[in-house]
PDB file of C-alpha atoms and ligand atoms in Angstrom:
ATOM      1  CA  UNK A   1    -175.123  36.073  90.376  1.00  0.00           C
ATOM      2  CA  UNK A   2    -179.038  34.335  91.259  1.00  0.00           C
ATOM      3  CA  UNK A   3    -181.421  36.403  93.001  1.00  0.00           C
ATOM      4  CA  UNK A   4    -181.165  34.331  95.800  1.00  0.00           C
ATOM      5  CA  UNK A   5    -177.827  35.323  96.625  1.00  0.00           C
ATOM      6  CA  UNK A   6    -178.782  39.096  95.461  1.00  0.00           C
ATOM      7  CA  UNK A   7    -181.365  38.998  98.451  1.00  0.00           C
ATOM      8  CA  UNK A   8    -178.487  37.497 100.721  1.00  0.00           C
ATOM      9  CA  UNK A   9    -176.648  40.210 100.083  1.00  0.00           C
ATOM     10  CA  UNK A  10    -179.811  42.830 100.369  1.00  0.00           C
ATOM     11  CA  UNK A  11    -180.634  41.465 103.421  1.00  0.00           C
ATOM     12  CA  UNK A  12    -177.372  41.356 105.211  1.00  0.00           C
ATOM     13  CA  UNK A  13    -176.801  44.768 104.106  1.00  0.00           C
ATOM     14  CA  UNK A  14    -179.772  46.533 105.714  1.00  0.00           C
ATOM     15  CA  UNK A  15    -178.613  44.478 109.035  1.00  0.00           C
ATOM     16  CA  UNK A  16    -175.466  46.351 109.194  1.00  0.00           C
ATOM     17  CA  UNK A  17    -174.274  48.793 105.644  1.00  0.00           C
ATOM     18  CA  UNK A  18    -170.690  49.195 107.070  1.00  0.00           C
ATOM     19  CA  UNK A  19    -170.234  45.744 107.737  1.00  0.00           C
ATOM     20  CA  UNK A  20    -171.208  44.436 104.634  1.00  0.00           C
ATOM     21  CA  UNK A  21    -170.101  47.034 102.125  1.00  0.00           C
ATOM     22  CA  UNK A  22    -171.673  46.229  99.104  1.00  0.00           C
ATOM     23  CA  UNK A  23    -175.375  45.537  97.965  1.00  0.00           C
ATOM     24  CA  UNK A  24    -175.109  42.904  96.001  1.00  0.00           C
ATOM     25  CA  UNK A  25    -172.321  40.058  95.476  1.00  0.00           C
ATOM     26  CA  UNK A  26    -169.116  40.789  92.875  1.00  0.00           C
ATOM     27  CA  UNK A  27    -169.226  39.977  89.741  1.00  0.00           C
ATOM     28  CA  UNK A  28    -167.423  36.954  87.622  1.00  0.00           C
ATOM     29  CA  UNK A  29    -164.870  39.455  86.081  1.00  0.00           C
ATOM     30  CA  UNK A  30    -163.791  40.635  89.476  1.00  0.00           C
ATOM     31  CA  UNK A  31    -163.454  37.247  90.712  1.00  0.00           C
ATOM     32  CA  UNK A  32    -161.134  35.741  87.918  1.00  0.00           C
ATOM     33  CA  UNK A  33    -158.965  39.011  88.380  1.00  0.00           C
ATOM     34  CA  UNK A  34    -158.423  39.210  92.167  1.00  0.00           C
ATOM     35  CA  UNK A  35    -157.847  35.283  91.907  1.00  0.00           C
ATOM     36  CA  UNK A  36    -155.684  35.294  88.850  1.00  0.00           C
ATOM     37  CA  UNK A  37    -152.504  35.306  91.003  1.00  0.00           C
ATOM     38  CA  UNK A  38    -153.767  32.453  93.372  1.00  0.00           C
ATOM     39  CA  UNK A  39    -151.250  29.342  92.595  1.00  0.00           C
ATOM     40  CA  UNK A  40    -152.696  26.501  94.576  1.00  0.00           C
ATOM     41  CA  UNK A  41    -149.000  25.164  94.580  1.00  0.00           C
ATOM     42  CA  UNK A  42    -147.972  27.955  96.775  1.00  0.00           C
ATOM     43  CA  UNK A  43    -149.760  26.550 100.233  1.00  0.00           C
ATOM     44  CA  UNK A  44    -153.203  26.756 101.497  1.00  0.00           C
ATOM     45  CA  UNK A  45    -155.676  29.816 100.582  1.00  0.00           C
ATOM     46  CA  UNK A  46    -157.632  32.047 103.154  1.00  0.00           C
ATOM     47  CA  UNK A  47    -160.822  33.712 101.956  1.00  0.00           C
ATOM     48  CA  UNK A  48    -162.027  37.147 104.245  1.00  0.00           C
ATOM     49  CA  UNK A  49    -165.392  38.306 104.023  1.00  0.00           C
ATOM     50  CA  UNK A  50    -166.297  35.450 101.088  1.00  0.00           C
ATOM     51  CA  UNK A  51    -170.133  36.803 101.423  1.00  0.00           C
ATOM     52  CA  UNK A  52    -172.254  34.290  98.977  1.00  0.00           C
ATOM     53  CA  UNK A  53    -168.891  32.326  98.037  1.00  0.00           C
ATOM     54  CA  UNK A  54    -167.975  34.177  94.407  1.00  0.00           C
ATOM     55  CA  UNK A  55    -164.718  34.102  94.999  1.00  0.00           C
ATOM     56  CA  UNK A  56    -164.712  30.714  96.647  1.00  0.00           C
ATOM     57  CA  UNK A  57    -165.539  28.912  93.239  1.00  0.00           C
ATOM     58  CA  UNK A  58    -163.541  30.727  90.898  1.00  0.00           C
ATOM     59  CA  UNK A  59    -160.614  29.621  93.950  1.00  0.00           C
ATOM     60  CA  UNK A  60    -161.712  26.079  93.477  1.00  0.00           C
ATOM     61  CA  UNK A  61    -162.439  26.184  89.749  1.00  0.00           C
ATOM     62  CA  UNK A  62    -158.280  27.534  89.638  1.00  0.00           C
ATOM     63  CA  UNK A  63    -157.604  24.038  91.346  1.00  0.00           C
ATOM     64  CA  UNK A  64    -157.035  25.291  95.380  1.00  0.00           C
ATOM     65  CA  UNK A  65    -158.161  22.107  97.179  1.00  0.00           C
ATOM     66  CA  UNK A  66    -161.293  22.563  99.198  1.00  0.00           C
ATOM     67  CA  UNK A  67    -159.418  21.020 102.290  1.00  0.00           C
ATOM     68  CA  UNK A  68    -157.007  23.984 101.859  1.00  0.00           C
ATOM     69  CA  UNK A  69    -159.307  26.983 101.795  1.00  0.00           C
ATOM     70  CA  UNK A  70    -160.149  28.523 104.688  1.00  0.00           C
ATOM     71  CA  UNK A  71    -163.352  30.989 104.679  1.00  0.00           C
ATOM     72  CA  UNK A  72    -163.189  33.665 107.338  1.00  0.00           C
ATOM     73  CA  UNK A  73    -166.540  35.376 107.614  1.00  0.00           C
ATOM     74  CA  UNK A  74    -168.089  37.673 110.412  1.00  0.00           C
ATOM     75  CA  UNK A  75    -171.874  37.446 109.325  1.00  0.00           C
ATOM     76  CA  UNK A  76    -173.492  33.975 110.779  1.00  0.00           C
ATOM     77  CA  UNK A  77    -176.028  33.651 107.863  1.00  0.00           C
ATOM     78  CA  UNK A  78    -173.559  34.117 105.643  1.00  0.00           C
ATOM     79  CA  UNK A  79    -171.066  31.617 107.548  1.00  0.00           C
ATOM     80  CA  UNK A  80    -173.899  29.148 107.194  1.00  0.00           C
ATOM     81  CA  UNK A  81    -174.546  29.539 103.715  1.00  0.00           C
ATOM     82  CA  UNK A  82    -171.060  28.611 102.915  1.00  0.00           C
ATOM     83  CA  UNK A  83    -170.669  25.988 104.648  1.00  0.00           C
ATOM     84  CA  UNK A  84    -174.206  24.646 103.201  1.00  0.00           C
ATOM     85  CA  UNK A  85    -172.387  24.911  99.713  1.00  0.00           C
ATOM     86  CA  UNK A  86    -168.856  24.337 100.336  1.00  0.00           C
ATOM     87  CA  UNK A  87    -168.973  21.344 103.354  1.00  0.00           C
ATOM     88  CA  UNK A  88    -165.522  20.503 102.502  1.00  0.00           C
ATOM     89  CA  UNK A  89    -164.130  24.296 103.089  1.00  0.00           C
ATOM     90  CA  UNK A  90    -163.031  25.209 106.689  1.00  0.00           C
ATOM     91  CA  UNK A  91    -165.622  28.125 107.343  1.00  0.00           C
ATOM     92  CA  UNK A  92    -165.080  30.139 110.061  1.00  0.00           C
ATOM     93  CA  UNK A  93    -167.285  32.381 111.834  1.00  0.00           C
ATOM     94  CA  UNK A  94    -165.292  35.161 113.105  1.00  0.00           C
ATOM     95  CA  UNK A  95    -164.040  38.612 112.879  1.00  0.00           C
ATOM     96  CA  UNK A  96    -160.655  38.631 110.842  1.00  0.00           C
ATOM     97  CA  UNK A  97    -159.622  40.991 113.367  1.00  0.00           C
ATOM     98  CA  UNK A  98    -158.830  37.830 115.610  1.00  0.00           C
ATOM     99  CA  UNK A  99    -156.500  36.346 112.834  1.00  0.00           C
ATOM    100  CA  UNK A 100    -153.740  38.275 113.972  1.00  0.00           C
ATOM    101  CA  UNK A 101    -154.142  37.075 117.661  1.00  0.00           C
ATOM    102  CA  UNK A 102    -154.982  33.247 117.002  1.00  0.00           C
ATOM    103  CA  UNK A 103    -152.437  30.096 116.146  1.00  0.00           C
ATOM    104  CA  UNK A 104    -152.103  30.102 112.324  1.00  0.00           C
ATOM    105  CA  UNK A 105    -155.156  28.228 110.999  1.00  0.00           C
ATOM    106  CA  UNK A 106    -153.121  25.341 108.653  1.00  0.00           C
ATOM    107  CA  UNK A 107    -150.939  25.019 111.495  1.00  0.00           C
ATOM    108  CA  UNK A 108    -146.843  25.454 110.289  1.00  0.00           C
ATOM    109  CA  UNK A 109    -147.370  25.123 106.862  1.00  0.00           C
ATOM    110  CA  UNK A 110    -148.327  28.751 106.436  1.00  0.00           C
ATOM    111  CA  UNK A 111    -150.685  30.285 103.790  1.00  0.00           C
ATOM    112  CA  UNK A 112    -149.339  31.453 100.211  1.00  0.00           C
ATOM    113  CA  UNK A 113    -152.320  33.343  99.473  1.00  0.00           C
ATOM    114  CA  UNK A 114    -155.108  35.846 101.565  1.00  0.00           C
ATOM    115  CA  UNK A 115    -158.383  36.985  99.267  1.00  0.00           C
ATOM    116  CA  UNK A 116    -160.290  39.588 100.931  1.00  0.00           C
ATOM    117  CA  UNK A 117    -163.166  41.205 100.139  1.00  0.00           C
ATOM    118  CA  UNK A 118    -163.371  43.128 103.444  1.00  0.00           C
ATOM    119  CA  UNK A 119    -164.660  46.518 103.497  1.00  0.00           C
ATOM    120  CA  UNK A 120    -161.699  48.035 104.075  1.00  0.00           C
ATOM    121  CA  UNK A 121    -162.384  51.558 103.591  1.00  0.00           C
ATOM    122  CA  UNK A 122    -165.521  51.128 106.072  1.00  0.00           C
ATOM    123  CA  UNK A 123    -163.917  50.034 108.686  1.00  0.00           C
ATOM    124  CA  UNK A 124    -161.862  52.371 111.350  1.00  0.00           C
ATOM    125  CA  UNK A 125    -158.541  52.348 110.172  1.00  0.00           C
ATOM    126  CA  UNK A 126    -156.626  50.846 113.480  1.00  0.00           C
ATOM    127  CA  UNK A 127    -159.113  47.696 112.523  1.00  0.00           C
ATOM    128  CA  UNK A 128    -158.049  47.683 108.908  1.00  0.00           C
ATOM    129  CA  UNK A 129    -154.436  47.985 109.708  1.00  0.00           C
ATOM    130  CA  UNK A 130    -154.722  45.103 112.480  1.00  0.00           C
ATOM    131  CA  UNK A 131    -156.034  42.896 110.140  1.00  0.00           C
ATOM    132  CA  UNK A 132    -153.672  43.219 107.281  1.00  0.00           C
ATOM    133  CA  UNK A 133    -150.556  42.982 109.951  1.00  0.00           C
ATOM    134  CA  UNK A 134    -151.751  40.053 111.464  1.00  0.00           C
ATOM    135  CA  UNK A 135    -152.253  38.340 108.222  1.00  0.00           C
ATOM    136  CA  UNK A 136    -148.595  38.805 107.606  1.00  0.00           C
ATOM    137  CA  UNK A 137    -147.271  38.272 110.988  1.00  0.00           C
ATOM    138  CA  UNK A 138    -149.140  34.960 111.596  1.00  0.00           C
ATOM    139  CA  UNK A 139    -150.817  33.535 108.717  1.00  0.00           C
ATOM    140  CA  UNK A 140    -149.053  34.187 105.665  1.00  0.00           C
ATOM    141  CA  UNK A 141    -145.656  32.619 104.699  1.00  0.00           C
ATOM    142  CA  UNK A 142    -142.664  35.483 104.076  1.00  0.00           C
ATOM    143  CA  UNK A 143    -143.206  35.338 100.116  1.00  0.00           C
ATOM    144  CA  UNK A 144    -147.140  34.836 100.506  1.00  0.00           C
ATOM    145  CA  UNK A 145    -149.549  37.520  98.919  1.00  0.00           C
ATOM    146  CA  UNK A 146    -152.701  39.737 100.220  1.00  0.00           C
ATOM    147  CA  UNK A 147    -154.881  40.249  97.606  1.00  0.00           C
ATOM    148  CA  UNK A 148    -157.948  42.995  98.064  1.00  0.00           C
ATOM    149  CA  UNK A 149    -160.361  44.784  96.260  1.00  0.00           C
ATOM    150  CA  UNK A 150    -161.392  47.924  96.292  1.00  0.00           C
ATOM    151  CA  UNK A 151    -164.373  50.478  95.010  1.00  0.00           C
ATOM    152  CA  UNK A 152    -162.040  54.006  95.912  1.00  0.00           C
ATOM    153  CA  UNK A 153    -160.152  55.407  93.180  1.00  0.00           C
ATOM    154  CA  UNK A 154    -156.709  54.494  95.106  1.00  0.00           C
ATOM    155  CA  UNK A 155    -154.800  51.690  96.814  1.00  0.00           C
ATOM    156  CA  UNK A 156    -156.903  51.579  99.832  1.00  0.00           C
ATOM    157  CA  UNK A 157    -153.617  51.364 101.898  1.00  0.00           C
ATOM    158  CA  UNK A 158    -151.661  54.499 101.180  1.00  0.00           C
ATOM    159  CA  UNK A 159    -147.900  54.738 100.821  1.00  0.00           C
ATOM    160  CA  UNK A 160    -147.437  55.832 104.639  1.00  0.00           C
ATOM    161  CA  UNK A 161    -149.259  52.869 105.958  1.00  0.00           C
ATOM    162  CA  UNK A 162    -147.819  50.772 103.644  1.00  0.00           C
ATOM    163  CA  UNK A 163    -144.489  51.607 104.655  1.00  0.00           C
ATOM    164  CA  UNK A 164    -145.461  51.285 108.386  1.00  0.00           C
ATOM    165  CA  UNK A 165    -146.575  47.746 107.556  1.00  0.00           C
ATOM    166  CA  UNK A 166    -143.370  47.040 105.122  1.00  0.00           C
ATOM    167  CA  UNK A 167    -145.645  46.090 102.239  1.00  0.00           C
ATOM    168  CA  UNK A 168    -145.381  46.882  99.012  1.00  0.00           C
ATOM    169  CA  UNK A 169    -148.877  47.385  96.656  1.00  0.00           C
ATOM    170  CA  UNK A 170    -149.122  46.827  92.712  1.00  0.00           C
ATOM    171  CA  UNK A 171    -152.401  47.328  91.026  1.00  0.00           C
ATOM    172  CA  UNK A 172    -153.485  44.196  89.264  1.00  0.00           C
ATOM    173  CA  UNK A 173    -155.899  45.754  86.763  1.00  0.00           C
ATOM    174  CA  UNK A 174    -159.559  46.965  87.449  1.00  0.00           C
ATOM    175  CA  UNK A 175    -163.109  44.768  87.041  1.00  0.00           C
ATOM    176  CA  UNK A 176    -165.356  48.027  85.017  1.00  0.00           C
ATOM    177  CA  UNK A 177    -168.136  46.238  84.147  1.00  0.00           C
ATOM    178  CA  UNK A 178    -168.492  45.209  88.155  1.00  0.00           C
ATOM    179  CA  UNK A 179    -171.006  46.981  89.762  1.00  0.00           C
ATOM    180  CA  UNK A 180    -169.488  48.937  91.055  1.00  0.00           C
ATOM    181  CA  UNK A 181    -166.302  49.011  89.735  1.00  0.00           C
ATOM    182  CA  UNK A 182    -163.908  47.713  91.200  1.00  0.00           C
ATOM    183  CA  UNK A 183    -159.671  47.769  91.570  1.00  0.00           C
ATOM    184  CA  UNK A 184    -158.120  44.798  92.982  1.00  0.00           C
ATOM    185  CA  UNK A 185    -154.179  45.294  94.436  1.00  0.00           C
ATOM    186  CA  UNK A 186    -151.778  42.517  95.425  1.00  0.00           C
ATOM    187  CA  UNK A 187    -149.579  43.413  98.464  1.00  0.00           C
ATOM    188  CA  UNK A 188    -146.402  41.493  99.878  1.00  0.00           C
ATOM    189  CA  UNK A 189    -143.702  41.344 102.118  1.00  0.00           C
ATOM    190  CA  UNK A 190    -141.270  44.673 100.918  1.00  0.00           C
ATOM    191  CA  UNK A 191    -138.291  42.997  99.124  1.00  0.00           C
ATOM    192  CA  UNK A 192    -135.673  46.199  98.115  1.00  0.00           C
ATOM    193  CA  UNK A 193    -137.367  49.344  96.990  1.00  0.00           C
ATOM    194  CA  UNK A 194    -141.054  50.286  97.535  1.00  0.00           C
ATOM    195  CA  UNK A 195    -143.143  51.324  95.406  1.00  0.00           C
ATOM    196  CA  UNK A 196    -145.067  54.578  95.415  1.00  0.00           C
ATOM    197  CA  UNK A 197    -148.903  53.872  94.469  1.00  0.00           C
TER     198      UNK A 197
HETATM  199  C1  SAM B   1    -168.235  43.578 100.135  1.00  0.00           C
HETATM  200  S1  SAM B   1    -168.762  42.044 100.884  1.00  0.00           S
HETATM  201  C2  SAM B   1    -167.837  40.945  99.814  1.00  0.00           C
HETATM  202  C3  SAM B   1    -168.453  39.571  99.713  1.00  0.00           C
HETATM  203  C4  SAM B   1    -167.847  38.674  98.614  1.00  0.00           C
HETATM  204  N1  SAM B   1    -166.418  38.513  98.771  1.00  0.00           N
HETATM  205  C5  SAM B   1    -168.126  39.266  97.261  1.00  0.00           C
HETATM  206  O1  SAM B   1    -167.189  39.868  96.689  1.00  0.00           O
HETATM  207  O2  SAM B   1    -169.260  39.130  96.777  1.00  0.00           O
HETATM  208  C6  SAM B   1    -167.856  42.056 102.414  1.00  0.00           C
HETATM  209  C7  SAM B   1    -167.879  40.748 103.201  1.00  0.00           C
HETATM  210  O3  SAM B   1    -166.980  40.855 104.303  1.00  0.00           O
HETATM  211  C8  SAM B   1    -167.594  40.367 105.490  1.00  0.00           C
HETATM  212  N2  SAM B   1    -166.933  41.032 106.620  1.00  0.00           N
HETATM  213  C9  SAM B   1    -166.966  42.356 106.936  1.00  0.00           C
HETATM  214  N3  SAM B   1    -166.180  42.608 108.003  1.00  0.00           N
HETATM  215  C10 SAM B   1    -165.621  41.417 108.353  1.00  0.00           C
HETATM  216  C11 SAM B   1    -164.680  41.039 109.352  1.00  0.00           C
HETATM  217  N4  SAM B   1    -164.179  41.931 110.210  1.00  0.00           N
HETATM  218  N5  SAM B   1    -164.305  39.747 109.433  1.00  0.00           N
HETATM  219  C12 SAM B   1    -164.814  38.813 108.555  1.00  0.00           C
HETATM  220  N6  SAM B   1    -165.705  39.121 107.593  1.00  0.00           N
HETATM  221  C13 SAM B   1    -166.108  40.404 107.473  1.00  0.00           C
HETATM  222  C14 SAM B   1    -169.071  40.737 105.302  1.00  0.00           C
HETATM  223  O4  SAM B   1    -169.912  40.000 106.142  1.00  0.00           O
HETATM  224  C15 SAM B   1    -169.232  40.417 103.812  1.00  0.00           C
HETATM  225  O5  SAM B   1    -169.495  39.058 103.617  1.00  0.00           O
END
């Protein structure tokens, strides 16, 4: 983490707390664990809310093709930051909100793999809902994955929204050392019998 990217972060923060959700950027343990799942053989890769791009380059360093990573971010100095250091990234300036609503972004090859670091548990929850649907109604492919982080002590979708969204969570582990720390869940399509988080 560099202190220019702490400042970034600072800055963007005191523009709008809720929105941003975090002071400073995530850490390098919490990047390798919420992208430890990613197999860039599975399809193309969106990023929500990449902020500064940590988990960008731990995506790339796993082998996802720049060409198939998509960057979804709502803050415009962020959105230009990214695509200052990752020109060969699609970065997109928008609310992930629209995801659900727009064509899916690598066209019918759909995407094996969402990483979010949204601010979940900031936002209202018919947003937060919206956005995880339309992931899996329009971008992801039927066996693809949602993988999120979290600071709360719990899955931040409980078991009756994740049964109104036909998902099933499973904790991947927890970053301690991140400040602050930090859980990151994997969620998919609901195969047989859910699973009570
Ligand atoms: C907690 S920061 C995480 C940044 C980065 N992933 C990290 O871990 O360092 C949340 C990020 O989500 C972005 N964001 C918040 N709401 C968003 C939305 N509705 N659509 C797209 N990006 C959003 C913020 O601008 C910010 O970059």
């Amino acid at each position: 983490m560099t202190f220019t990217d702490t400042l970034l972060f600072l800055r963007a923060w005191l523009r709008d707390p809720s929105m941003i959700g975090a002071v400073a950027p995530s850490g390098a343990a919490l990047a390798r664990l919420i992208t430890r799942d990613v197999d860039p053989r599975n399809g193309p890769v969106i990023e929500l809310g990449p902020g500064t791009g940590v988990f960008t380059q731990t995506l790339l360093d796993r082998g996802v093709p720049a060409h198939r990573l998509a960057l979804i971010e709502a803050d415009p100095t962020f959105a230009n930051t990214l695509t200052q250091r990752f020109p060969a990234t699609r970065v997109l300036n928008m609310d992930a909100a629209h995801l659900g609503l727009s064509e899916p972004l690598f066209g019918s090859e759909r995407a094996g793999a969402v990483v979010s670091g949204l601010p979940l548990l900031s936002m209202p929850r018919d947003k937060a809902l919206a956005i995880v649907e339309g992931l899996f109604s329009r971008q992801l492919r039927k066996d693809g994955t949602f993988h999120q982080f979290t600071y709360g002590p719990r899955c931040p979708l409980p078991p009756d929204e994740l049964s109104e969204l036909g998902l099933e969570a499973t904790h991947m582990g927890s970053a301690l050392l991140n400040l602050p720390p930090a859980s990151v869940y994997r969620f998919r399509r609901r195969t047989s019998i859910s699973m009570a988080i």
